[in-house]
Amino acid sequence: MTGYSYTILIPMIPLVMFLVTGLLGMKWKPIVSGLLGTTGMGIAWILSLATAFSYFFGGHHAEGFQTIIPFEVSWLQFTETLIIKMGVLLDPISVMMLVVITTISFMVHLYSIGYMHGEKGFQRFFAFLSLFTFSMLGLVIATNIFQMYIFWELVGVSSFLLIGFYYQKPSAVAASKKAFIVTRFADLGFLIGILILSFVTGTFDFGKLTQPGTTIFGSAASMSFMGISALTWAMTLIFIGGAGKSAMFPLHIWLPDAMEGPTPVSALIHAATMVVAGVFLVARMFPVIHFQAPAAQEIIGYVGGFTSLFAAVIAITQYDIKRVLAFSTLSQLGYMMLALGVSGYGGEEGLGYMASMFHLFTHAMFKALLFLGAGSIIHAVHSNYMYDMGGLRKYLPITHITFLIACLTIAGVPFLSGFFSKDEILVAALNHNKLLFAIEFIVAGLTAFYMFRLYFSVFWGKDRHYHHTPHESPLVMTIPLMFLAFASIFAGYLPFHDLVTSDKMGFETEMHMAVAVPSVLIGLLGIAIAWILYKKESDVPAKMAKSFGILYTATYNKFYFDEIYLFVTKKIIFNYISRPIAWFDRHIVDGFMVGIGLVTEKISYQIKGMQSGQLQHYAFMFVAGALALALSMIYFLM
């Protein structure tokens, strides 16, 4: 193979691992499936790193990074221009995502060998991990939006399988169905948006859609519906698909329940893969959104800002450590969407775009570390709840240090990766929308508070005198923690402003002290408040919660959005829409068809004597018919 043609192997290796472990896994010892899946993922990871190094640092890019398509085949052709192809597209964001997905997936595969040891369905778990990774890789290297949609749905199927891995538990089954159904509603919007876009432009190809100065949108200016342009409708509907995958408000309700899956699944879904697919989609379509549908871009910014604040407030009140991290993920995804919503195009104007991708990259490392660290904690104490934990720093030294690094990083402590990427988002927001900047500034303080509330409650506080002495996880689980801790520290030093930008051209950035200093101070304030309230166990937090009364209760219950959805679906949609439709279908449609059958049966019964099988009967009918015909002819001729 020459050039980048080997990159087709990156998604194909997980596909082969899925087929091999899925079909043959039960024929050998469980550990073989784990080692096989992890080895395959390690090879894909090395190939991704080699691709990134070659693409970003292997040549002169004074005129910007080129879009490379090393592999492509035609699949379906509708017109001369409307063709669905399957291929591999390499550009800055797709190469970055190859690194992110394979890195996190490899760490999760390695970690799962220890975490899932002895679990029923060990082989099945690794098969599903490989399927999920293949689906995500196929999504990010798609050369056209329809190929992306195909893999988008494959991601939905594989996440359904992983969230519902413990299919004996009703709660896991319910969570997997909830994730699948909610994202399917969003994906319907995505599909309609694709159809409108392809109708308007006559193409699915990203190269033609996102090329600067393209003329394919010329005829779209006159197309509108309800006073809104066709392209604004298309981009808004496509964003709805992305909002479903990235769990933006009000399609956020599936993500916390997805915690029912094994903890490595939570790391894979919530850190770097499924949930950032929506952010990646908006980034991929960014030139179209920015130039052709600015109203849709404004919607993206405000939805991201509200989701960020909404989720951060809820995270403050949760006690299940995985749910705290789930709402933290929602909040950080809101950061990324907001950054895209306030971004311009090209040079420093595109700071928001660069900052969003930068934060996607750094967040992948520290959030995967947080989830895998949470898995190590749960593995030690056999509980998800903070009130069952305390004093664990003495028993889990590696988990403690790596978890602390992740908490400091997400809190925006200077010189860790989260500090650099978060501050770029704040600067972009300040330059374009002061309200969204204010929201994210507050969220920065809330983030530091709820993360250190979690940290102090778990690792400090009161030793719970556990029934069995907690112990550190095995090396196969702690190596990924240490690697991700290293990445969480140093990922912020990558020159993203030269690598991943809206126009593929680098630009200069600098530290904005007017933003950095206040954001650090509000983060330190959040940490200090958490230190006072939770470092040592006391009744102060409970008294404060009680003093907030109904506000605290509503926040703890996630503002009752699950109950609202259930009321709307069961009481309104099912009772007043579904039941009448079912009655009409059963009594009118079915009744009409049954009536046709009964009439046909009755007529058939009446005339069946004409086919009696008796020769004299047929002779009589023949003579009678011939006589009637003869008499008719005589009558008309006279």
XYZ file of C-alpha atoms in Angstrom, residues 8-524:
517
model
C -8.758 1.661 5.435
C -7.280 -0.898 7.855
C -8.008 1.352 10.855
C -11.790 0.733 10.817
C -11.487 -2.730 9.246
C -9.421 -4.183 12.112
C -12.180 -3.595 14.727
C -14.716 -5.000 12.245
C -12.687 -8.191 11.878
C -12.275 -8.393 15.673
C -16.043 -8.066 16.058
C -16.700 -10.879 13.587
C -14.024 -13.169 15.025
C -14.870 -12.686 18.714
C -18.601 -12.612 18.041
C -18.692 -15.816 15.980
C -15.858 -17.809 17.534
C -15.452 -16.322 21.010
C -17.399 -19.084 22.780
C -15.051 -21.735 21.365
C -12.054 -20.594 23.425
C -11.298 -19.263 26.897
C -12.803 -15.817 27.622
C -9.422 -14.136 28.098
C -8.530 -14.932 24.461
C -11.344 -12.649 23.240
C -10.070 -9.876 25.498
C -6.472 -10.230 24.359
C -7.478 -10.524 20.699
C -9.750 -7.454 20.794
C -7.156 -5.413 22.710
C -4.329 -6.402 20.349
C -6.393 -5.485 17.302
C -7.315 -2.160 18.863
C -3.664 -1.526 19.724
C -2.691 -2.011 16.067
C -5.459 0.393 14.948
C -4.206 2.897 17.556
C -0.623 2.719 16.255
C -1.837 3.173 12.669
C -3.893 6.206 13.751
C -0.914 7.783 15.517
C 1.249 7.159 12.442
C -1.420 8.746 10.240
C -1.689 11.797 12.492
C 2.074 12.264 12.715
C 2.479 11.943 8.949
C -0.513 14.176 8.156
C 0.189 16.988 10.632
C 3.995 16.977 10.779
C 5.108 15.172 7.635
C 5.082 18.033 5.170
C 4.935 21.758 4.529
C 1.462 23.220 5.131
C 1.924 26.918 4.396
C -1.189 26.850 2.223
C -3.212 24.842 4.709
C -3.853 21.150 5.234
C -5.185 19.276 2.245
C -8.227 17.010 2.168
C -7.102 13.529 1.150
C -9.344 10.669 0.002
C -7.082 7.592 -0.132
C -9.947 5.143 -0.674
C -13.414 5.549 -2.203
C -15.884 3.357 -4.109
C -19.299 4.228 -5.577
C -22.193 2.402 -3.965
C -25.484 3.908 -5.185
C -25.977 6.378 -8.047
C -29.199 8.395 -8.379
C -28.096 11.075 -10.852
C -24.802 12.150 -12.402
C -23.985 14.163 -9.280
C -26.115 12.518 -6.574
C -24.002 9.475 -5.741
C -23.551 7.653 -2.435
C -19.939 6.583 -2.024
C -18.097 4.693 0.694
C -14.591 5.834 1.435
C -11.995 7.371 3.729
C -11.637 11.151 4.093
C -8.578 12.555 5.851
C -8.559 16.160 6.980
C -7.603 17.783 10.299
C -10.766 16.920 12.242
C -11.072 13.358 10.935
C -7.390 12.601 11.648
C -7.779 14.103 15.130
C -10.859 11.945 15.742
C -9.007 8.812 14.594
C -6.480 9.451 17.355
C -9.137 10.225 19.956
C -11.311 7.185 19.214
C -8.524 4.626 18.942
C -6.714 5.980 22.019
C -9.748 5.836 24.272
C -10.987 2.563 22.813
C -7.575 0.912 23.282
C -7.413 2.103 26.895
C -10.969 0.860 27.506
C -10.189 -2.533 25.916
C -7.092 -2.921 28.099
C -8.908 -1.757 31.245
C -11.858 -4.085 30.563
C -9.662 -7.189 30.683
C -9.374 -6.575 34.410
C -12.699 -4.882 35.109
C -14.868 -7.460 33.315
C -12.856 -10.488 34.470
C -15.226 -13.264 35.500
C -18.298 -11.513 34.080
C -20.812 -13.607 32.174
C -20.727 -12.531 28.540
C -17.046 -11.496 28.595
C -16.592 -12.468 24.919
C -19.824 -10.744 23.919
C -18.656 -7.563 25.649
C -15.444 -7.375 23.635
C -17.319 -8.121 20.415
C -19.661 -5.183 21.125
C -16.708 -2.895 21.964
C -15.154 -3.703 18.591
C -18.440 -3.103 16.759
C -18.853 0.254 18.477
C -15.298 1.310 17.607
C -15.733 0.260 13.964
C -18.957 2.280 13.764
C -17.385 5.438 15.205
C -14.324 5.179 12.988
C -16.538 4.730 9.917
C -18.501 7.810 10.967
C -15.547 10.178 11.308
C -13.784 9.165 8.067
C -16.980 9.337 5.961
C -16.506 11.088 2.634
C -20.178 12.072 2.397
C -23.063 12.783 4.699
C -25.013 9.666 3.755
C -22.083 7.400 4.625
C -21.911 9.266 7.925
C -25.623 8.605 8.481
C -25.184 4.857 7.889
C -22.422 4.628 10.496
C -24.357 7.060 12.708
C -27.112 4.460 12.944
C -24.571 1.676 13.511
C -23.260 3.685 16.473
C -26.825 3.792 17.797
C -27.210 0.023 17.498
C -23.874 -0.774 19.116
C -24.478 1.686 21.981
C -27.871 0.016 22.521
C -26.080 -3.329 22.843
C -23.461 -1.965 25.241
C -25.825 -0.005 27.495
C -28.084 -3.054 27.730
C -25.174 -5.465 28.264
C -26.634 -6.614 31.600
C -29.850 -7.651 29.875
C -31.028 -9.554 32.960
C -31.476 -6.195 34.760
C -34.760 -4.429 33.891
C -33.112 -1.054 34.522
C -30.378 -1.792 31.949
C -32.934 -2.910 29.366
C -35.012 0.224 30.009
C -31.924 2.461 29.727
C -30.826 0.913 26.422
C -34.324 1.287 24.965
C -34.525 4.876 26.199
C -31.205 5.793 24.563
C -32.209 4.078 21.332
C -35.677 5.631 21.095
C -34.648 9.197 22.016
C -31.771 9.207 19.543
C -34.004 7.691 16.843
C -36.368 10.653 17.093
C -33.375 12.968 16.685
C -32.042 10.888 13.807
C -35.324 11.314 11.954
C -34.584 15.041 11.919
C -31.054 14.279 10.712
C -32.382 12.152 7.832
C -34.928 14.777 6.744
C -32.178 17.404 6.870
C -29.947 15.239 4.659
C -32.761 14.819 2.133
C -33.458 18.570 2.010
C -29.753 19.358 1.681
C -29.210 16.824 -1.108
C -32.317 18.074 -2.929
C -31.103 21.670 -2.770
C -27.462 20.992 -3.645
C -27.628 17.783 -5.676
C -24.771 16.173 -3.751
C -23.901 14.279 -0.575
C -20.117 14.818 -0.748
C -18.472 16.789 2.049
C -15.811 18.001 -0.382
C -18.404 19.801 -2.516
C -20.601 20.914 0.388
C -17.851 22.466 2.508
C -15.570 23.842 -0.208
C -15.067 27.610 0.233
C -16.687 29.604 -2.551
C -18.754 26.693 -3.834
C -21.612 27.589 -6.179
C -23.890 24.625 -5.420
C -25.982 26.763 -3.040
C -26.849 29.370 -5.684
C -30.372 28.099 -6.410
C -31.111 27.521 -2.714
C -31.522 31.221 -1.930
C -35.003 31.311 -3.433
C -36.194 28.163 -1.649
C -37.979 28.703 1.646
C -40.712 27.313 3.851
C -42.686 29.347 6.401
C -40.382 32.287 5.700
C -37.260 30.282 6.593
C -34.734 29.284 3.952
C -34.434 25.644 2.922
C -30.797 25.563 4.014
C -31.647 26.894 7.473
C -34.251 24.140 7.806
C -31.753 21.551 6.578
C -28.968 22.635 8.932
C -31.314 22.931 11.922
C -32.691 19.439 11.308
C -29.186 18.047 10.889
C -28.238 19.752 14.172
C -31.198 18.022 15.847
C -29.564 14.722 14.901
C -26.334 15.941 16.434
C -28.163 17.226 19.517
C -29.641 13.752 20.039
C -26.262 12.010 19.881
C -24.560 14.667 22.006
C -27.525 14.750 24.424
C -28.207 18.468 24.158
C -31.261 19.866 25.945
C -34.061 18.769 25.649
C -32.801 15.452 24.200
C -30.474 14.921 27.168
C -32.613 12.473 29.119
C -31.046 9.265 27.775
C -27.457 9.994 28.802
C -27.620 9.694 32.630
C -29.570 6.424 32.355
C -26.878 5.054 30.023
C -24.835 4.588 33.216
C -26.569 1.210 33.547
C -23.949 -0.210 31.204
C -20.589 -1.448 32.556
C -18.289 1.413 33.604
C -15.832 0.911 30.684
C -18.831 1.455 28.388
C -19.526 4.726 30.170
C -15.932 5.799 29.509
C -16.196 4.848 25.841
C -19.612 6.435 25.217
C -19.291 9.508 27.416
C -15.655 10.418 26.921
C -14.624 10.445 23.318
C -16.913 8.595 21.012
C -20.708 8.482 20.818
C -21.513 11.743 22.578
C -19.006 13.814 20.618
C -20.430 12.551 17.315
C -22.919 15.427 17.382
C -20.152 17.983 17.952
C -18.146 16.386 15.145
C -21.178 16.560 12.826
C -21.599 20.304 13.447
C -17.860 20.816 12.943
C -17.926 18.835 9.699
C -20.823 20.916 8.359
C -19.510 24.167 9.866
C -18.792 26.037 6.582
C -22.349 25.341 5.399
C -23.869 26.347 8.742
C -21.794 29.500 9.100
C -22.189 30.875 5.572
C -25.569 29.486 4.492
C -27.553 29.157 7.750
C -26.375 31.702 10.362
C -29.692 31.411 12.208
C -28.991 27.695 12.754
C -25.525 28.579 14.106
C -27.095 30.957 16.619
C -29.450 28.177 17.756
C -26.455 25.880 18.222
C -24.713 28.446 20.415
C -27.671 29.057 22.727
C -28.614 25.370 23.004
C -25.010 24.575 23.929
C -24.872 27.368 26.511
C -28.139 26.420 28.184
C -27.259 22.707 28.251
C -23.899 23.508 29.816
C -25.441 25.467 32.692
C -28.454 23.181 33.123
C -26.334 20.036 33.438
C -23.775 21.638 35.754
C -26.514 22.672 38.193
C -27.919 19.134 38.267
C -24.461 17.587 38.778
C -24.109 19.487 42.068
C -26.897 17.437 43.689
C -26.215 13.887 42.429
C -24.777 11.118 44.628
C -24.165 8.359 42.098
C -20.587 9.075 40.984
C -21.266 7.898 37.430
C -24.281 10.215 37.155
C -22.217 13.151 38.389
C -19.770 12.393 35.599
C -22.613 11.928 33.099
C -24.020 15.397 33.810
C -20.477 16.727 33.725
C -20.178 15.303 30.218
C -23.417 17.037 29.219
C -22.039 20.313 30.524
C -18.712 19.946 28.709
C -20.459 19.014 25.455
C -22.455 22.210 25.866
C -19.130 24.068 26.033
C -18.092 22.529 22.695
C -21.400 23.293 20.971
C -21.385 26.853 22.292
C -17.882 27.382 20.904
C -19.044 26.303 17.438
C -22.085 28.541 17.805
C -19.988 31.666 18.419
C -17.217 30.939 15.921
C -16.390 32.856 12.798
C -14.550 31.367 9.830
C -10.857 31.628 9.116
C -7.950 32.978 11.155
C -8.633 34.366 14.605
C -12.308 34.681 13.699
C -12.391 30.875 13.758
C -11.138 30.710 17.343
C -14.395 29.136 18.549
C -14.106 26.278 16.044
C -10.512 25.563 17.046
C -11.365 25.837 20.742
C -14.280 23.409 20.364
C -12.074 20.763 18.712
C -9.294 21.440 21.212
C -11.666 20.915 24.118
C -13.094 17.803 22.462
C -9.562 16.379 22.407
C -8.562 17.306 25.960
C -11.971 16.387 27.369
C -11.667 12.917 25.847
C -8.542 12.260 27.903
C -9.609 13.582 31.285
C -13.213 12.385 31.078
C -12.123 8.859 30.100
C -9.751 9.015 33.061
C -12.578 10.093 35.365
C -14.873 7.268 34.258
C -12.186 4.606 34.407
C -11.173 5.973 37.807
C -14.803 5.718 38.905
C -14.763 2.110 37.692
C -11.713 1.420 39.833
C -13.500 2.930 42.850
C -16.658 0.898 42.213
C -14.516 -2.202 41.701
C -13.047 -1.612 45.186
C -16.179 -0.776 47.226
C -18.972 -2.394 45.130
C -21.140 0.715 45.224
C -21.795 3.690 42.970
C -22.875 6.051 45.738
C -20.725 8.694 47.359
C -22.302 8.155 50.779
C -20.889 4.607 50.755
C -17.371 5.949 50.209
C -14.771 7.929 52.090
C -11.086 7.844 52.995
C -10.228 5.798 49.885
C -6.957 7.645 49.208
C -5.279 5.264 51.698
C -6.458 2.172 49.850
C -6.325 3.276 46.198
C -3.159 5.404 45.832
C -2.852 5.220 42.026
C -6.572 5.746 41.451
C -6.471 8.646 43.935
C -3.609 10.506 42.249
C -4.882 9.973 38.695
C -8.442 10.930 39.668
C -7.133 14.091 41.349
C -5.237 15.007 38.161
C -8.447 14.596 36.141
C -10.419 16.741 38.623
C -7.792 19.487 38.528
C -7.788 19.355 34.732
C -11.549 19.661 34.285
C -11.596 22.435 36.910
C -9.281 24.484 34.676
C -6.266 24.599 36.980
C -3.419 26.376 35.142
C -1.002 24.452 32.950
C -3.149 21.336 32.711
C -4.869 20.608 29.392
C -8.384 21.635 30.439
C -7.142 25.104 31.359
C -5.920 25.820 27.816
C -8.919 24.504 25.888
C -11.582 25.905 28.234
C -10.049 29.381 28.210
C -9.991 29.453 24.405
C -13.744 28.802 24.476
C -14.272 31.595 26.999
C -12.268 34.025 24.856
C -14.272 33.090 21.752
C -17.533 33.577 23.647
C -16.406 36.927 25.064
C -15.559 38.178 21.571
C -18.928 37.235 20.064
C -21.615 36.939 22.753
C -21.282 38.386 26.252
C -24.323 36.499 27.577
C -22.915 33.115 26.572
C -19.562 34.124 28.052
C -21.243 34.925 31.374
C -22.999 31.539 31.363
C -19.769 29.630 30.708
C -17.894 31.681 33.301
C -20.435 30.594 35.933
C -20.253 27.012 34.656
C -16.468 27.075 35.170
C -17.016 27.675 38.890
C -19.794 25.086 39.149
C -17.625 22.504 37.393
C -14.793 22.937 39.867
C -17.236 22.702 42.767
C -19.103 19.530 41.778
C -15.924 17.714 40.725
C -14.197 18.417 44.020
C -17.380 17.627 45.924
C -17.041 14.214 44.301
C -13.285 13.995 44.930
C -13.408 14.947 48.624
C -16.454 12.750 49.327
C -14.757 9.690 47.841
C -11.113 10.044 48.847
C -11.305 12.115 52.029
C -14.154 12.408 54.504
C -14.899 9.571 56.896
C -13.509 6.067 56.488
C -16.601 3.870 56.144
C -15.106 0.791 57.865
C -15.779 -1.315 54.805
C -16.902 -4.933 55.160
C -13.756 -5.884 53.265
C -10.588 -3.851 52.911
C -10.628 -1.994 49.561
C -7.564 -2.598 47.404
C -6.012 -1.003 44.368
C -7.054 -2.318 40.968
C -4.719 -4.671 39.078
C -2.023 -3.323 36.785
C -4.103 -3.961 33.651
C -6.561 -1.363 35.001
C -4.112 1.137 36.479
C -1.868 1.384 33.372
C -4.709 3.047 31.373
C -5.293 5.390 34.327
C -1.655 6.451 34.374
C -1.489 6.883 30.601
C -4.650 9.003 30.539
C -3.380 11.068 33.488
C -0.229 11.803 31.485
C -2.369 12.738 28.453
C -4.631 14.936 30.614
C -1.608 16.936 31.737
C 0.176 17.371 28.412
C -2.568 17.287 25.729
C -3.031 21.028 26.211
C 0.439 21.732 24.858
C -0.407 20.527 21.351
C -0.468 23.509 18.935
C -4.103 23.078 17.936
C -4.227 26.601 16.494
C -1.783 25.366 13.842
C -3.383 21.945 13.334
C -7.190 21.987 13.546
C -8.873 25.168 12.324
C -12.012 26.095 10.416
C -10.180 26.946 7.189
C -7.307 24.421 7.633
C -4.868 27.345 7.995
C -2.942 28.007 11.182
C -3.130 31.263 13.126
C -1.491 32.812 16.166
C -3.070 32.718 19.622
C -2.013 34.180 22.926
C -2.946 33.930 26.566
C -5.749 36.386 27.381
C -5.042 37.219 31.004
C -8.284 39.201 31.337
C -10.138 35.906 30.820
C -7.641 33.399 32.216
C -7.180 35.011 35.632
C -10.901 35.376 36.508
C -11.670 31.869 35.211
C -8.891 30.391 37.353
C -10.078 32.359 40.371
C -13.699 31.201 40.038
C -12.444 27.632 39.612
C -10.330 27.936 42.771
